């Protein structure tokens, strides 16, 4: 077969020294891409199948490419416009008689063809690489390079006839050519390829085809890791905790050279194949936390590093000597050194440019002498990557030299480090970090800017519909755990995946261009949605009369946030509707179209289509009916009868529990007076009886100290809403009932939460509510939600504003335990709501704004008082 192909290629100018490109048909390139590479390389042959022949035909038009080799090309598959013969080489000629069919080539035989005898320095492969830029360069790899790479790899791992390698990487990638072609060919190992590439077929091949070596990009291990922990989460907290304990135990055993992974996690090992010997990953950064988890499972994933310019791998973790986070020492026969190391801000090892020398280093870039001279100096390849060696000679990569962000203050920031930090949040699927000027042209306004792709699948699993708030919460919390110069100053939220290369590297140039283009058009720092063409099914859906009526209501609620409403528009990210507004929109749709969507389903509604389909399906089932004169949304919602036993219990008193917890609160109050120097004023502003709301800024878990200072007449009537994260089960659930905490998740169950608050107020109780909905990340008040205002107006309950200060310093969100710090609290004068008949969105907003401004004003007064006291104490000490 090889001689027959070579004979055909020799006939068409592809003898010794001629370029012959190959192509995996499932990798999609445009005709322009192909034509550019063919023209630059001077290739003689292009391999293609019948499916992609039209694109290949367009690519070779006008080029001196002698033959397009395809498999089973039917006569009718070639257009007459491509059948005109130009010259003896057959450019643009696609006739089966011109050896365009592999079967015909094999049938013709070698016909006395004599293979060439290349020298070690002759070109063996020309591979184009552009990294994350748009400038592809042809990397010249010689026969000596390939032999050198093989010798280096075989110096670390052994592969023989008894081994089977699974090949899924595209063959235009140097890692695939070495791992799935040259290395097994040299030592007679078997290679398994898949006809259909998907996760199911891949895992089946690992388990059924006796695979012993698998070389793949990190994304595969991310998918396996996600699958493992998704299954564990389904089995509950106890199972997850048990597995985590066994993982920690096995880590300890492995430090003593004992690996109990196959005993503890046999099912996970079986997933990757019972005969698996080597798992190797490379091509992009391998997340250290995931690598550590696999190590804890007893599975060594050998993290490797190399470039096309180094014929594939140059560094790899040694079997049995894993160093998590590193790419291991250089391969045998490879030299490496760090050039111009620079100290880093946090006192870590100084990182410099990684340079490599050895038989594996390329000959140069094809027809690019200037580019070659830039990276090849005195036999050393300057990789452009930054890193450092530890004491054991293991290489740690910190980033790319060209991608290092130099801020206006002179600080160097490695974007990959920042990206890895913020991606610790499970809600962040992808993240890109860049430098961006808040005011274009003003370098002093430069800050770190992120592009975030949320993990929408996880958001749906957790029934989190307020994704912007959830992500903001995560980003702010993580910002406290990284140096101030590495914190995100702003970010966008994109709904489409970030563009990547075939090796899963981010296309940084493309992402930055889009961010800056959005900034120029005034849409930067906003959520960016993917505007894909509507499918035929979506177009039919939009044309339905009932859907048109529904979309008109949605369009009015969206207030022209978008030019046209699409079925896949996210209610929050695209239409800008917060949780309250989404409930109001749902109610409006139910009132106009009929239906009564179950409250449990609200946490599963994310898009316009989710919402409209839920309402229409409910209406078809006869659940509810359209109302001729719809009532205001929240009036209708809050007037619904309550059936939850925990909420109904608010109508009764538990005198014993009230006395016990009042007494405990008084003891805590006395402790706070002594250890926290707690000061409080304004108790005389509390009304004699309920209903009313106590609304405070939210700084820490210590904020509940507010309840400990309340007089008996107030304390015995208070109640609050709590989340299942804290009061979900067991003792905490019982404690919640004693403390009159109604356990709900306001994000996933907003309507039941609001209805519970309204019911408690209707029983003349006093609701403790934090309008921010979450603890602050920096001590300052944040956004106040409208829930308090809605309840106040519809239940005609005044709001008592409360300001607290010092609680954040005593127990910030990013600390596990509190510390002693001066605490201050002040109760303000009640804010009276407008009449219930005046309820409207404008009134909700106005009352919310008044509450926030009052709380902020009192809080600022507390801060000024505290600062003045500190100044006086300093002056006195002098």
Tab-separated table of N, CA and C in Angstrom, residues 250-331:
chain	number	residue	atom	x	y	z
A	250	UNK	N	-6.283	7.530	50.552
A	250	UNK	CA	-5.418	6.982	49.501
A	250	UNK	C	-4.262	7.926	49.184
A	251	UNK	N	-4.507	9.238	49.292
A	251	UNK	CA	-3.398	10.188	49.104
A	251	UNK	C	-2.308	9.930	50.130
A	252	UNK	N	-2.734	9.703	51.368
A	252	UNK	CA	-1.764	9.409	52.416
A	252	UNK	C	-1.026	8.103	52.159
A	253	UNK	N	-1.756	7.091	51.703
A	253	UNK	CA	-1.122	5.800	51.408
A	253	UNK	C	-0.133	5.932	50.254
A	254	UNK	N	-0.463	6.763	49.280
A	254	UNK	CA	0.419	6.901	48.126
A	254	UNK	C	1.743	7.573	48.504
A	255	UNK	N	1.710	8.376	49.542
A	255	UNK	CA	2.962	8.975	50.012
A	255	UNK	C	3.890	7.899	50.576
A	256	UNK	N	3.309	6.758	50.950
A	256	UNK	CA	4.093	5.625	51.440
A	256	UNK	C	4.252	4.566	50.359
A	257	UNK	N	4.028	4.972	49.101
A	257	UNK	CA	4.173	4.079	47.932
A	257	UNK	C	3.170	2.933	47.940
A	258	UNK	N	1.993	3.169	48.544
A	258	UNK	CA	0.909	2.186	48.528
A	258	UNK	C	-0.277	2.806	47.805
A	259	UNK	N	-0.744	2.153	46.758
A	259	UNK	CA	-1.868	2.680	45.988
A	259	UNK	C	-3.060	1.736	46.132
A	260	UNK	N	-4.060	2.176	46.916
A	260	UNK	CA	-5.264	1.365	47.130
A	260	UNK	C	-6.401	1.816	46.227
A	261	UNK	N	-6.068	2.548	45.172
A	261	UNK	CA	-7.094	3.099	44.302
A	261	UNK	C	-8.002	2.059	43.677
A	262	UNK	N	-7.426	0.957	43.203
A	262	UNK	CA	-8.249	-0.069	42.556
A	262	UNK	C	-9.167	-0.773	43.559
A	263	UNK	N	-8.796	-0.751	44.834
A	263	UNK	CA	-9.643	-1.354	45.865
A	263	UNK	C	-10.763	-0.393	46.247
A	264	UNK	N	-10.405	0.880	46.488
A	264	UNK	CA	-11.388	1.865	46.914
A	264	UNK	C	-12.300	2.324	45.770
A	265	UNK	N	-11.726	2.461	44.577
A	265	UNK	CA	-12.447	3.069	43.450
A	265	UNK	C	-12.377	2.187	42.201
A	266	UNK	N	-12.664	0.902	42.394
A	266	UNK	CA	-12.558	-0.050	41.291
A	266	UNK	C	-13.427	0.312	40.110
A	267	UNK	N	-14.616	0.835	40.358
A	267	UNK	CA	-15.529	1.169	39.270
A	267	UNK	C	-14.974	2.307	38.411
A	268	UNK	N	-14.328	3.272	39.048
A	268	UNK	CA	-13.732	4.385	38.298
A	268	UNK	C	-12.574	3.888	37.444
A	269	UNK	N	-11.756	3.012	38.018
A	269	UNK	CA	-10.642	2.437	37.258
A	269	UNK	C	-11.165	1.644	36.071
A	270	UNK	N	-12.254	0.904	36.275
A	270	UNK	CA	-12.819	0.090	35.188
A	270	UNK	C	-13.330	0.965	34.056
A	271	UNK	N	-13.772	2.178	34.381
A	271	UNK	CA	-14.257	3.099	33.353
A	271	UNK	C	-13.169	3.412	32.340
A	272	UNK	N	-11.932	3.481	32.802
A	272	UNK	CA	-10.810	3.819	31.924
A	272	UNK	C	-10.129	2.586	31.338
A	273	UNK	N	-10.632	1.414	31.647
A	273	UNK	CA	-10.069	0.204	31.070
A	273	UNK	C	-9.224	-0.569	32.071
A	274	UNK	N	-9.445	-1.884	32.125
A	274	UNK	CA	-8.746	-2.705	33.121
A	274	UNK	C	-7.265	-2.880	32.813
A	275	UNK	N	-6.874	-2.733	31.527
A	275	UNK	CA	-5.467	-2.939	31.166
A	275	UNK	C	-4.715	-1.625	30.993
A	276	UNK	N	-5.339	-0.507	31.345
A	276	UNK	CA	-4.710	0.796	31.120
A	276	UNK	C	-3.391	0.911	31.892
A	277	UNK	N	-2.340	1.309	31.154
A	277	UNK	CA	-1.015	1.492	31.784
A	277	UNK	C	-0.602	2.953	31.810
A	278	UNK	N	-0.861	3.681	30.737
A	278	UNK	CA	-0.417	5.072	30.654
A	278	UNK	C	-1.572	5.960	30.193
A	279	UNK	N	-1.879	6.957	31.002
A	279	UNK	CA	-2.792	8.025	30.610
A	279	UNK	C	-1.962	9.298	30.510
A	280	UNK	N	-1.922	9.887	29.339
A	280	UNK	CA	-1.077	11.059	29.098
A	280	UNK	C	-1.951	12.198	28.607
A	281	UNK	N	-1.727	13.395	29.110
A	281	UNK	CA	-2.474	14.560	28.636
A	281	UNK	C	-1.525	15.703	28.337
A	282	UNK	N	-1.904	16.512	27.391
A	282	UNK	CA	-1.100	17.664	26.987
A	282	UNK	C	-1.889	18.498	26.006
A	283	UNK	N	-1.256	19.524	25.484
A	283	UNK	CA	-1.909	20.398	24.517
A	283	UNK	C	-2.455	21.662	25.129
A	284	UNK	N	-2.808	21.635	26.410
A	284	UNK	CA	-3.272	22.821	27.128
A	284	UNK	C	-3.137	22.553	28.615
A	285	UNK	N	-3.361	23.603	29.409
A	285	UNK	CA	-3.179	23.498	30.854
A	285	UNK	C	-4.120	22.453	31.454
A	286	UNK	N	-3.579	21.652	32.388
A	286	UNK	CA	-4.357	20.624	33.080
A	286	UNK	C	-4.664	21.125	34.481
A	287	UNK	N	-5.944	21.280	34.786
A	287	UNK	CA	-6.382	21.810	36.079
A	287	UNK	C	-5.797	20.977	37.224
A	288	UNK	N	-5.092	21.645	38.128
A	288	UNK	CA	-4.397	20.926	39.203
A	288	UNK	C	-5.364	20.249	40.172
A	289	UNK	N	-6.520	20.852	40.420
A	289	UNK	CA	-7.470	20.243	41.348
A	289	UNK	C	-8.018	18.940	40.783
A	290	UNK	N	-8.241	18.909	39.470
A	290	UNK	CA	-8.734	17.679	38.837
A	290	UNK	C	-7.615	16.639	38.792
A	291	UNK	N	-6.396	17.087	38.509
A	291	UNK	CA	-5.260	16.160	38.525
A	291	UNK	C	-5.091	15.540	39.912
A	292	UNK	N	-5.286	16.354	40.942
A	292	UNK	CA	-5.145	15.854	42.315
A	292	UNK	C	-6.236	14.841	42.644
A	293	UNK	N	-7.450	15.081	42.145
A	293	UNK	CA	-8.534	14.133	42.396
A	293	UNK	C	-8.251	12.784	41.731
A	294	UNK	N	-7.764	12.817	40.490
A	294	UNK	CA	-7.435	11.553	39.824
A	294	UNK	C	-6.312	10.828	40.565
A	295	UNK	N	-5.337	11.591	41.030
A	295	UNK	CA	-4.245	10.998	41.816
A	295	UNK	C	-4.810	10.338	43.071
A	296	UNK	N	-5.797	10.996	43.705
A	296	UNK	CA	-6.430	10.441	44.902
A	296	UNK	C	-7.208	9.180	44.580
A	297	UNK	N	-7.736	9.089	43.365
A	297	UNK	CA	-8.420	7.873	42.933
A	297	UNK	C	-7.424	6.740	42.628
A	298	UNK	N	-6.141	7.054	42.673
A	298	UNK	CA	-5.121	6.067	42.346
A	298	UNK	C	-4.812	6.010	40.866
A	299	UNK	N	-5.195	7.060	40.144
A	299	UNK	CA	-5.000	7.109	38.694
A	299	UNK	C	-3.978	8.192	38.373
A	300	UNK	N	-2.876	7.798	37.759
A	300	UNK	CA	-1.843	8.761	37.370
A	300	UNK	C	-2.123	9.266	35.959
A	301	UNK	N	-2.392	10.558	35.854
A	301	UNK	CA	-2.514	11.194	34.544
A	301	UNK	C	-1.207	11.938	34.305
A	302	UNK	N	-0.399	11.429	33.388
A	302	UNK	CA	0.924	11.988	33.154
A	302	UNK	C	0.795	13.271	32.354
A	303	UNK	N	0.947	14.376	33.054
A	303	UNK	CA	0.828	15.680	32.399
A	303	UNK	C	2.105	15.974	31.621
A	304	UNK	N	1.967	16.240	30.324
A	304	UNK	CA	3.124	16.467	29.459
A	304	UNK	C	3.073	17.869	28.884
A	305	UNK	N	4.216	18.307	28.396
A	305	UNK	CA	4.308	19.633	27.767
A	305	UNK	C	5.221	19.549	26.558
A	306	UNK	N	4.795	20.183	25.515
A	306	UNK	CA	5.598	20.249	24.311
A	306	UNK	C	4.934	21.161	23.303
A	307	UNK	N	5.553	21.313	22.173
A	307	UNK	CA	5.031	22.175	21.124
A	307	UNK	C	5.168	21.454	19.793
A	308	UNK	N	4.490	21.959	18.794
A	308	UNK	CA	4.721	21.443	17.444
A	308	UNK	C	6.191	21.612	17.100
A	309	UNK	N	6.776	22.722	17.569
A	309	UNK	CA	8.171	23.014	17.287
A	309	UNK	C	9.144	22.044	17.960
A	310	UNK	N	8.651	21.247	18.913
A	310	UNK	CA	9.520	20.247	19.569
A	310	UNK	C	9.092	18.825	19.202
A	311	UNK	N	8.447	18.674	18.073
A	311	UNK	CA	8.050	17.352	17.561
A	311	UNK	C	7.079	16.636	18.490
A	312	UNK	N	6.444	17.361	19.370
A	312	UNK	CA	5.519	16.757	20.331
A	312	UNK	C	5.985	17.028	21.747
A	313	UNK	N	6.088	15.986	22.563
A	313	UNK	CA	6.432	16.160	23.967
A	313	UNK	C	7.881	16.519	24.199
A	314	UNK	N	8.105	17.372	25.190
A	314	UNK	CA	9.460	17.727	25.618
A	314	UNK	C	9.641	17.464	27.113
A	315	UNK	N	8.529	17.494	27.862
A	315	UNK	CA	8.538	17.225	29.305
A	315	UNK	C	7.371	16.293	29.603
A	316	UNK	N	7.524	15.462	30.621
A	316	UNK	CA	6.412	14.621	31.048
A	316	UNK	C	6.653	14.154	32.474
A	317	UNK	N	5.566	14.065	33.236
A	317	UNK	CA	5.666	13.464	34.565
A	317	UNK	C	6.041	11.999	34.432
A	318	UNK	N	6.951	11.559	35.237
A	318	UNK	CA	7.425	10.176	35.141
A	318	UNK	C	6.456	9.223	35.823
A	319	UNK	N	6.184	8.077	35.213
A	319	UNK	CA	5.306	7.081	35.851
A	319	UNK	C	5.812	6.730	37.246
A	320	UNK	N	4.921	6.822	38.219
A	320	UNK	CA	5.285	6.512	39.598
A	320	UNK	C	5.917	7.670	40.338
A	321	UNK	N	6.130	8.787	39.648
A	321	UNK	CA	6.739	9.960	40.295
A	321	UNK	C	5.966	11.217	39.909
A	322	UNK	N	4.684	11.217	40.215
A	322	UNK	CA	3.823	12.340	39.857
A	322	UNK	C	4.119	13.569	40.705
A	323	UNK	N	4.183	14.723	40.057
A	323	UNK	CA	4.295	15.996	40.759
A	323	UNK	C	3.124	16.850	40.279
A	324	UNK	N	2.069	16.913	41.092
A	324	UNK	CA	0.845	17.593	40.702
A	324	UNK	C	1.125	19.069	40.424
A	325	UNK	N	0.626	19.555	39.309
A	325	UNK	CA	0.801	20.961	38.942
A	325	UNK	C	1.961	21.193	38.010
A	326	UNK	N	2.865	20.206	37.898
A	326	UNK	CA	4.017	20.363	37.008
A	326	UNK	C	3.831	19.507	35.766
A	327	UNK	N	4.692	19.732	34.772
A	327	UNK	CA	4.699	18.895	33.569
A	327	UNK	C	5.899	17.956	33.589
A	328	UNK	N	6.514	17.822	34.770
A	328	UNK	CA	7.602	16.872	34.934
A	328	UNK	C	8.946	17.386	34.460
A	329	UNK	N	9.963	16.521	34.455
A	329	UNK	CA	11.305	16.900	34.006
A	329	UNK	C	11.409	16.767	32.481
A	330	UNK	N	12.486	17.260	31.880
A	330	UNK	CA	12.680	17.081	30.435
A	330	UNK	C	12.809	15.603	30.079
A	331	UNK	N	12.381	15.251	28.881
A	331	UNK	CA	12.566	13.889	28.387
A	331	UNK	C	14.055	13.609	28.217
